[in-house]
Coordinates of C-alpha atoms and ligand atoms in Angstrom, one line a residue:
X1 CA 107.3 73.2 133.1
X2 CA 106.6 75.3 136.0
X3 CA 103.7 74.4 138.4
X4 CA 101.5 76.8 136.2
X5 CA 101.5 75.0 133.5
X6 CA 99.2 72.0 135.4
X7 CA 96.7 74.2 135.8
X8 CA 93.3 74.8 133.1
X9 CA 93.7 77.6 130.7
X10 CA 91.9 80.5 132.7
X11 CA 93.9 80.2 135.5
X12 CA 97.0 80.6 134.2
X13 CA 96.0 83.1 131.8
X14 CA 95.8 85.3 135.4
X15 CA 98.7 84.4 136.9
X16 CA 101.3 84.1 134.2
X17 CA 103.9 86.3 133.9
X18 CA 103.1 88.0 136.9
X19 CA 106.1 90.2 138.8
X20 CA 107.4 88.6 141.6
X21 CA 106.9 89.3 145.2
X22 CA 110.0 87.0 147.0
X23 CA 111.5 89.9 148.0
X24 CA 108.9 91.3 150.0
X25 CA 106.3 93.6 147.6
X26 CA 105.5 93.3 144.2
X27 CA 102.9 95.3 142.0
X28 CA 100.1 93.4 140.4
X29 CA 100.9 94.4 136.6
X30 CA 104.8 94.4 135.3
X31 CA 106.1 97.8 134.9
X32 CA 106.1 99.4 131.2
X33 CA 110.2 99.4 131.0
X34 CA 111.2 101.2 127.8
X35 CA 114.4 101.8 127.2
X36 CA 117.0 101.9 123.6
X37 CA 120.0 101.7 125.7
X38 CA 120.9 98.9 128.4
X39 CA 123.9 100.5 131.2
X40 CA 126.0 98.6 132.4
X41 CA 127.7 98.7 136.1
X42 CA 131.1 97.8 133.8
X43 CA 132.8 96.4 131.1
X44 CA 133.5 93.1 132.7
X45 CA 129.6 93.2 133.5
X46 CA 128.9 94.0 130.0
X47 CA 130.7 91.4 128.0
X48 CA 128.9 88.8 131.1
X49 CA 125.3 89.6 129.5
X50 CA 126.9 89.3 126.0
X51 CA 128.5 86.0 126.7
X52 CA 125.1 84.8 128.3
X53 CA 123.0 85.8 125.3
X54 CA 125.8 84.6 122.7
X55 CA 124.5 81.0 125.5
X56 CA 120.8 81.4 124.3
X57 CA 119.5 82.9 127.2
X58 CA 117.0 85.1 126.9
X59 CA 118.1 88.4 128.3
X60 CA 118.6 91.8 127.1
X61 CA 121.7 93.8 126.3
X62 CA 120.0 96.3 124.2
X63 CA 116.3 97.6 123.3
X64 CA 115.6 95.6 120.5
X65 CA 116.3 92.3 122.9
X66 CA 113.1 93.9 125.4
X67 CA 112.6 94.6 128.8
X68 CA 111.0 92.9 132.4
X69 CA 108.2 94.5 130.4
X70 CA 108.6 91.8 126.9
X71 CA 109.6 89.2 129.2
X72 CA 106.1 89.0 131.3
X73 CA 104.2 88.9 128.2
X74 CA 106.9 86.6 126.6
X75 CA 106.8 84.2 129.6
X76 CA 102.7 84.4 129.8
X77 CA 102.5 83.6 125.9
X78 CA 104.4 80.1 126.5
X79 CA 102.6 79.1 129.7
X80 CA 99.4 80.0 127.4
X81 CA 100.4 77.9 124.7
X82 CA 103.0 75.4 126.0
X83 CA 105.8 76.3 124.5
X84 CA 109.8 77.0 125.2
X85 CA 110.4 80.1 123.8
X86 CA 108.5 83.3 122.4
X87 CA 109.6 86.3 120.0
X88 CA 107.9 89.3 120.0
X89 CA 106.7 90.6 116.4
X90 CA 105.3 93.8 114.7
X91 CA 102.7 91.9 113.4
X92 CA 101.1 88.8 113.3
X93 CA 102.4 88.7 109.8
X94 CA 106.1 89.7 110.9
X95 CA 105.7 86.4 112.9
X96 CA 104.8 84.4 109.9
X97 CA 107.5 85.7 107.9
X98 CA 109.6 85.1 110.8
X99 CA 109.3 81.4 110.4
X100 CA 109.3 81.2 107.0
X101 CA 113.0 82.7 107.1
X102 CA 113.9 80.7 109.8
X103 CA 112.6 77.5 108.1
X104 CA 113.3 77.7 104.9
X105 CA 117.0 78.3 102.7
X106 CA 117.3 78.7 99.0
X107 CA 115.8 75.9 97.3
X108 CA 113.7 74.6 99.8
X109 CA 109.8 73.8 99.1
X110 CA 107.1 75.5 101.5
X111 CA 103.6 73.2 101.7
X112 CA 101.0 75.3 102.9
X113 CA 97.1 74.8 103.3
X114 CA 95.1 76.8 100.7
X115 CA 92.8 78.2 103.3
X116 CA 95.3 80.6 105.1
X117 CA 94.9 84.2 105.7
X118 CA 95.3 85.6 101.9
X119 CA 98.9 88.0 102.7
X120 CA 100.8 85.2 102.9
X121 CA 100.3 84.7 99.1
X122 CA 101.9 88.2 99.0
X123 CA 105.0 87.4 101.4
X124 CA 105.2 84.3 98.6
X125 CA 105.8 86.4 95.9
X126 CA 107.4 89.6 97.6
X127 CA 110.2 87.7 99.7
X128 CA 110.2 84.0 99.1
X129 CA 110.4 83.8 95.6
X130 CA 113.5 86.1 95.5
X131 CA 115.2 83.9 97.8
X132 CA 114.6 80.6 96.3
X133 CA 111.7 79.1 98.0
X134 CA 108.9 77.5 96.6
X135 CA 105.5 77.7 98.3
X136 CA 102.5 75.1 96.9
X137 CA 99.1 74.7 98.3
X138 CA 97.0 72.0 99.1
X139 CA 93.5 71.6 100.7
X140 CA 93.7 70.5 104.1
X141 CA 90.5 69.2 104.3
X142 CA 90.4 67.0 101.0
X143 CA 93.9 66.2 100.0
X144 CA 96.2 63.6 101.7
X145 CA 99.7 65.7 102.8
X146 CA 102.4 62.8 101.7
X147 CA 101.0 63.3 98.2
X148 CA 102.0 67.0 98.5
X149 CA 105.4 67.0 100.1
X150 CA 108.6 67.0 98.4
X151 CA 112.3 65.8 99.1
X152 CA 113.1 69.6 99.4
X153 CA 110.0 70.3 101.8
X154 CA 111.1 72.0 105.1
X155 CA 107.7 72.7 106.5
X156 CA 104.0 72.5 105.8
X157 CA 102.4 75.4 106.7
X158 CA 98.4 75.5 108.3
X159 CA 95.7 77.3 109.6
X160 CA 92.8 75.5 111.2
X161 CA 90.4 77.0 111.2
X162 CA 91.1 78.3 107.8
X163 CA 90.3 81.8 107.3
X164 CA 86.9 83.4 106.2
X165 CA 85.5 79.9 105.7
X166 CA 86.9 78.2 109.0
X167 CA 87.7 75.0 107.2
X168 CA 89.5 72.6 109.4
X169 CA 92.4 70.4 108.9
X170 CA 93.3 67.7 110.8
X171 CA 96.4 68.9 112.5
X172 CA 97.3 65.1 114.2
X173 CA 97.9 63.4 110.8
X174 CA 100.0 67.1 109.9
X175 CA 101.8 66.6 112.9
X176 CA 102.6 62.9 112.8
X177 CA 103.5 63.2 109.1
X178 CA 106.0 66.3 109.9
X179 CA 107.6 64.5 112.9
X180 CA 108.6 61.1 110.9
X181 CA 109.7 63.3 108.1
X182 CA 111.9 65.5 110.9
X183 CA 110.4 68.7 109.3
X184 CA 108.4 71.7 110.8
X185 CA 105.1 71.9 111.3
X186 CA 104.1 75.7 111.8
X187 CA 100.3 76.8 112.6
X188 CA 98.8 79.8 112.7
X189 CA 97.0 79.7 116.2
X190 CA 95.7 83.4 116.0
X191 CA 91.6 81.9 116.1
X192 CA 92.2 80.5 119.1
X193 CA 94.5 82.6 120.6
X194 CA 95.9 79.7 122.8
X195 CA 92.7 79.9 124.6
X196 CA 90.5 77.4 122.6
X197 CA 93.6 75.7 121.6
X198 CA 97.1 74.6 121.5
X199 CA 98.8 73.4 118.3
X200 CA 101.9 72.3 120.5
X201 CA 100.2 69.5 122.2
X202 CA 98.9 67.9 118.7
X203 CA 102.0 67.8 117.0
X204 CA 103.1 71.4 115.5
X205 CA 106.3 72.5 115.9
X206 CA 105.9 76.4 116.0
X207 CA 102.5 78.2 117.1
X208 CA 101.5 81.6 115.3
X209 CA 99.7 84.1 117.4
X210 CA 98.5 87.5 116.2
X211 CA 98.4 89.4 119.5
X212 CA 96.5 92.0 117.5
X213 CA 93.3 90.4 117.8
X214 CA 92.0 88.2 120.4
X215 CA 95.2 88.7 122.7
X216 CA 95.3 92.6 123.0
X217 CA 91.7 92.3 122.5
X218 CA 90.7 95.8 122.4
X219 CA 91.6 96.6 118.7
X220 CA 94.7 99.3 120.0
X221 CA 97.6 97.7 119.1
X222 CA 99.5 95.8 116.3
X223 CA 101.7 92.6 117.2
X224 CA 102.5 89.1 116.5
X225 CA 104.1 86.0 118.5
X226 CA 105.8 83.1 117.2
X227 CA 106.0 80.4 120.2
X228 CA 108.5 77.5 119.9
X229 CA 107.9 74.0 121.1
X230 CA 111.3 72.5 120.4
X231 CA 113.8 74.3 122.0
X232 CA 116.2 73.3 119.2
X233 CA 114.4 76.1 116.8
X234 CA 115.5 79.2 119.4
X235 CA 118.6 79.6 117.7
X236 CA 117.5 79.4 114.4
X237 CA 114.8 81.8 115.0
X238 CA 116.9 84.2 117.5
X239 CA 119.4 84.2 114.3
X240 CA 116.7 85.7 111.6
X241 CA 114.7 87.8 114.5
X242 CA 118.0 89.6 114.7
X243 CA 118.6 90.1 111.4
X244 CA 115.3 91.6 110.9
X245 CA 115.5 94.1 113.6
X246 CA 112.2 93.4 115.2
X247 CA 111.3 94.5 117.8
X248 CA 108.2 95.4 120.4
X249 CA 107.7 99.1 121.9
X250 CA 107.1 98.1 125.8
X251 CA 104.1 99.9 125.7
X252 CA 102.6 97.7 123.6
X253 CA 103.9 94.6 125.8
X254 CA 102.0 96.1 128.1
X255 CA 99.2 96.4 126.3
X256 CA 99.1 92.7 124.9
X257 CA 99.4 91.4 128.7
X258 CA 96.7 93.6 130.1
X259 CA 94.6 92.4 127.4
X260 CA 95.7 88.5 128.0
X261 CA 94.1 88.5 131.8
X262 CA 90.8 89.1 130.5
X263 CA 91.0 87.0 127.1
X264 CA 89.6 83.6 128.9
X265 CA 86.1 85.6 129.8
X266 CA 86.3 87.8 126.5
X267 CA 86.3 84.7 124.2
X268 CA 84.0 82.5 126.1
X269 CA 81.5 85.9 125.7
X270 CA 82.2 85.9 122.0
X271 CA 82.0 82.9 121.3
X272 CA 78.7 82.5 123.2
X273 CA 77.4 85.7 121.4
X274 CA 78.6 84.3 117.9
X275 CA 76.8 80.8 118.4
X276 CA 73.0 82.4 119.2
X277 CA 73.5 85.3 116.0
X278 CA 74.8 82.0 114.2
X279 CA 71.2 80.1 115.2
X280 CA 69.5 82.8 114.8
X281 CA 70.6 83.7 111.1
X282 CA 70.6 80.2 109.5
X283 CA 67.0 80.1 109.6
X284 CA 66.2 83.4 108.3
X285 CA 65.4 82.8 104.5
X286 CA 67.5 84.5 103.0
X287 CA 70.8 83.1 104.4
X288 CA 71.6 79.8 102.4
X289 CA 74.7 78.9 105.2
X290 CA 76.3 80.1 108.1
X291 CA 79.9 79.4 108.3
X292 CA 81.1 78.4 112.1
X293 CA 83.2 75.1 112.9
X294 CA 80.6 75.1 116.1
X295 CA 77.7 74.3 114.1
X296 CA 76.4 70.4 113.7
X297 CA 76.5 71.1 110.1
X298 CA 80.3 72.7 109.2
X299 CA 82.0 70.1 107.3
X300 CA 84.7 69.6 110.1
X301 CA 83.0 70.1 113.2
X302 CA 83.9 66.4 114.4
X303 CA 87.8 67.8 114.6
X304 CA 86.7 71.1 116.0
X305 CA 84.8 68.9 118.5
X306 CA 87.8 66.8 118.9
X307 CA 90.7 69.5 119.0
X308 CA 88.7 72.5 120.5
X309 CA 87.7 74.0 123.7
X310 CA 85.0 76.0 122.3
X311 CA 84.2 78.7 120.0
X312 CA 85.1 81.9 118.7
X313 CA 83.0 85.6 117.7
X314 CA 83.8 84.7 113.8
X315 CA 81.2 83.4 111.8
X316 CA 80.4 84.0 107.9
X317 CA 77.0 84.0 105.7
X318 CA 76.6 83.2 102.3
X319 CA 73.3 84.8 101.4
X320 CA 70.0 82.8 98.8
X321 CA 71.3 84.4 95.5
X322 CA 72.7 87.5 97.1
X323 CA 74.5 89.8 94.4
X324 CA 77.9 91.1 95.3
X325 CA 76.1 94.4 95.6
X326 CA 73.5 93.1 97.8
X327 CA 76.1 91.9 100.0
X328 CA 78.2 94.9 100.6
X329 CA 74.2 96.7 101.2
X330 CA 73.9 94.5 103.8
X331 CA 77.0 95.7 105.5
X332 CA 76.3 99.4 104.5
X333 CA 72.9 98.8 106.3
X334 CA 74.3 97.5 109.3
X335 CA 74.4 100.1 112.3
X336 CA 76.2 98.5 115.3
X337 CA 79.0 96.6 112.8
X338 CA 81.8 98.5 112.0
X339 CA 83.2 97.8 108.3
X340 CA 87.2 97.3 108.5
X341 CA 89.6 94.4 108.6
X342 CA 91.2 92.8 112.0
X343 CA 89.0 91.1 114.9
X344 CA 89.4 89.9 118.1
X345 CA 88.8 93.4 119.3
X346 CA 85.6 93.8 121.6
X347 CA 83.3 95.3 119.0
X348 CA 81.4 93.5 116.5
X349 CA 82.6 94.2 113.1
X350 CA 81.6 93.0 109.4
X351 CA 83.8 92.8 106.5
X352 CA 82.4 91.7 103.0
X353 CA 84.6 88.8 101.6
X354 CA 84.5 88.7 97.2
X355 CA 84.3 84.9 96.0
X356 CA 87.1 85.8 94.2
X357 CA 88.7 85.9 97.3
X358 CA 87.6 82.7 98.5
X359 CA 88.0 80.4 94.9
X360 CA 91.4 79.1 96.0
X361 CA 89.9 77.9 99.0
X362 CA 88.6 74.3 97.9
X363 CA 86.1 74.2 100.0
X364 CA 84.2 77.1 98.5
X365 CA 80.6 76.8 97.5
X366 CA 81.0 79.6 93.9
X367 CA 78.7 82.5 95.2
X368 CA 79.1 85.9 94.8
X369 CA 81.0 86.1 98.2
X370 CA 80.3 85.8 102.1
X371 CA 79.6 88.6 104.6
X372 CA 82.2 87.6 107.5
X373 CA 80.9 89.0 110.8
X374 CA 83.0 89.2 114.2
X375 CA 80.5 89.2 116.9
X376 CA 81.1 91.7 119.8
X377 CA 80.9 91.8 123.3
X378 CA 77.2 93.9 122.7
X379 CA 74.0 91.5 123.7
X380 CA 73.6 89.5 120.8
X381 CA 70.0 90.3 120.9
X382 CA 70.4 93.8 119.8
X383 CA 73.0 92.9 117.2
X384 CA 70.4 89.8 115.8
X385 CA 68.0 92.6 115.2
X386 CA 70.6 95.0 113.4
X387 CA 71.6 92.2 111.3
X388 CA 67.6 91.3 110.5
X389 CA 66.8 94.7 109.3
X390 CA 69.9 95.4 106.9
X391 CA 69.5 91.9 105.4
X392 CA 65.8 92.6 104.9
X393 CA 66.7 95.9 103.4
X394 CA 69.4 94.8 101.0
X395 CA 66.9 92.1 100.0
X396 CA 64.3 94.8 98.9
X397 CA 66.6 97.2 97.6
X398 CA 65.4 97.4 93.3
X399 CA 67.8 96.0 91.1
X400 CA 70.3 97.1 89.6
X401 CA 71.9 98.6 92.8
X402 CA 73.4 101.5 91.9
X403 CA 76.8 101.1 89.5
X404 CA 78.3 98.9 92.2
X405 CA 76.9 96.0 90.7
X406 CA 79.0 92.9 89.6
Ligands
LIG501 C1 95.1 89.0 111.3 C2 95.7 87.7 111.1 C3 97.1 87.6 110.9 C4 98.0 88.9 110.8 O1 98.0 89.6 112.0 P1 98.4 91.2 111.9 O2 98.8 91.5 113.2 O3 97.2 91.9 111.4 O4 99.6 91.3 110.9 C5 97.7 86.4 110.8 N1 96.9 85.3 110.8 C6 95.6 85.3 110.9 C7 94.9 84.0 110.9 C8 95.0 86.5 111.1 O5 93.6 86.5 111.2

């Protein structure tokens, strides 16, 4: 604990990681350091950083370990979220992988919450299948955990809020039931960033982050973070990062920590924006439900309430009797939403979601889909209006629509 990590969550999100000035002058930003090779002054020098590292320190003897550059952004992600340790990932999804192989060993049983972001059914069947590991599911907002874990369970697995639908799960009782069964407790942190929220403090053993949205914040740059809160895990994890090769480009380290000084007034913005489209849409009458763990009326609100500093730009709306096609129209119609994956990114973007999608999620209503919308840093006013005409025009469009319909 250093003194920074007494202070409130936009402070620190300034001053983290920041170079330092003892010796006289320092810059304000860390230097982009790239480098593949790491010269030593000699031999005797070399083997010195080797036998430190073989130690558990955290300090480079080649490019794949990072430079000053990884290191800032490293050291600001764990003041950020309270942790010991953080890796560096290609991905957000590299960084869930990343766990799962450090967690897990041939026959060992994954529990996961059946609301998390929909690749990790695909990292089930493409990597942890092959290598013995079972993964079930189980809804974190109606089932009870013990009656889901297993003797051979060696961690349980959660988002909260859940993806597209932002169910929540309570992660105390997740916590408390993976600490008196000594097992792992991983969450996927990326909606709040570490900003709205810190899964270390309520129980979870390892924190997710996908830097590629809300961190970087400027939708330029692809990167994950897994940050420990039990120094015990660093060696398991430095042991599988390593044997993945990951690794960072310092550019993009850069990149992640110039967007982390500005994430504290970026997501109070969004989430500001996302709360008046939110108001404003739920009334129109077409829109049967706005999706939004900061509305009175989301089923878990009381643990967003209890858990969470505030809100993010994400919200979803399930349409009265909206078609499939109608849904994508309204998208189509939309002028200052971009369609495409991702968030966290300035701009406002909306993304049509299939119930298909969404039917393993048990907290699903059974309509055609949702329309998930990431509110932007534009004035909401202007994107309310974008969003009234295209619903209003998908709404009169004839039916059929075109062949697309389903
Ligand atoms: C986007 C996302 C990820 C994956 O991050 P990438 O950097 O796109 O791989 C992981 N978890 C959640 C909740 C996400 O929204």
């Amino acid at each position: 604990m250093s003194a920074l990590d007494e202070l409130r969550p936009a402070t620190r999100l300034v001053h983290a990681g920041q170079p330092d000035c003892s010796n006289g002058t320092a810059p304000v930003n860390i230097p982009v350091v790239r480098t593949s090779t790491v010269r030593f002054r000699d031999c005797e020098e070399m083997d010195a950083i080797h036998h430190r590292r073989d130690g558990g320190e955290t300090i480079s003897a080649y490019g794949r370990h990072g430079t000053e550059t990884h290191r800032a952004l490293e050291e600001a992600l764990c003041t950020l979220e309270g942790g010991h340790r953080a890796l560096l990932c290609p991905s957000g999804l590299g960084a869930i992988s990343l766990s799962f192989l450090a967690l897990t060993h041939s026959g060992a049983h994954v529990l996961a919450s059946d609301n998390v972001y929909q690749p990790i059914k695909r990292i089930d069947a493409a990597l942890l299948r092959k290598m013995g590991v079972e993964v079930s599911f189980f809804s974190a907002s109606k089932d009870r955990v013990q009656d889901h874990l297993r003797p051979n369970t060696t961690l349980i697995y959660s988002e909260s809020p859940g993806s597209s639908l932002y169910e929540m799960a309570d992660l105390q009782v997740l916590g408390a039931e993976a600490a008196r069964r000594g097992i792992a407790l991983v969450v996927d942190n990326t909606w709040a960033s570490g900003y709205l929220f810190n899964p270390l403090a309520s129980g979870a053993t390892v924190s997710i982050l996908a830097n590629t949205k809300y961190i970087s914040g400027h939708s330029d740059l692809m990167q994950g973070a897994v940050v420990l809160g039990d120094p015990a895990l660093a060696k398991t994890f430095d042991a599988a990062y390593d044997a993945m090769g990951f690794c960072v480009g310092a550019d993009d380290a850069y990149l992640a920590l110039r967007g982390l000084r500005t994430l504290g007034v970026r997501m109070e913005r969004h989430g500001d924006n996302a709360l008046k489209v939110a108001e404003h849409l739920r009334r129109l009458p077409r829109v049967r439900r706005v999706y939004c763990p900061a509305l009175p009326d989301h089923p878990g609100h009381e643990l967003w309430k209890r858990d969470f500093r505030g809100t993010n730009g994400l919200i979803s709306v399930e349409f009265d009797d909206f078609e499939w096609a109608r849904i994508t129209a309204v998208a189509d119609h939309l002028s200052l939403f971009s369609i495409g994956a991702s968030w966290g990114g300035y701009e406002s973007l909306a993304l049509p979601t299939h119930g298909d999608k969404l039917a393993s999620q048990s907290s699903w209503s059974g309509a055609a889909g949702v329309l998930r919308l990431h509110i932007g840093l534009e004035d909401p006013q202007d994107l309310i209006d974008d969003l009234v005409r295209a619903i209003d025009l998908a709404a009169n469009l004839p039916i059929p629509i075109g062949a697309a319909i389903s």
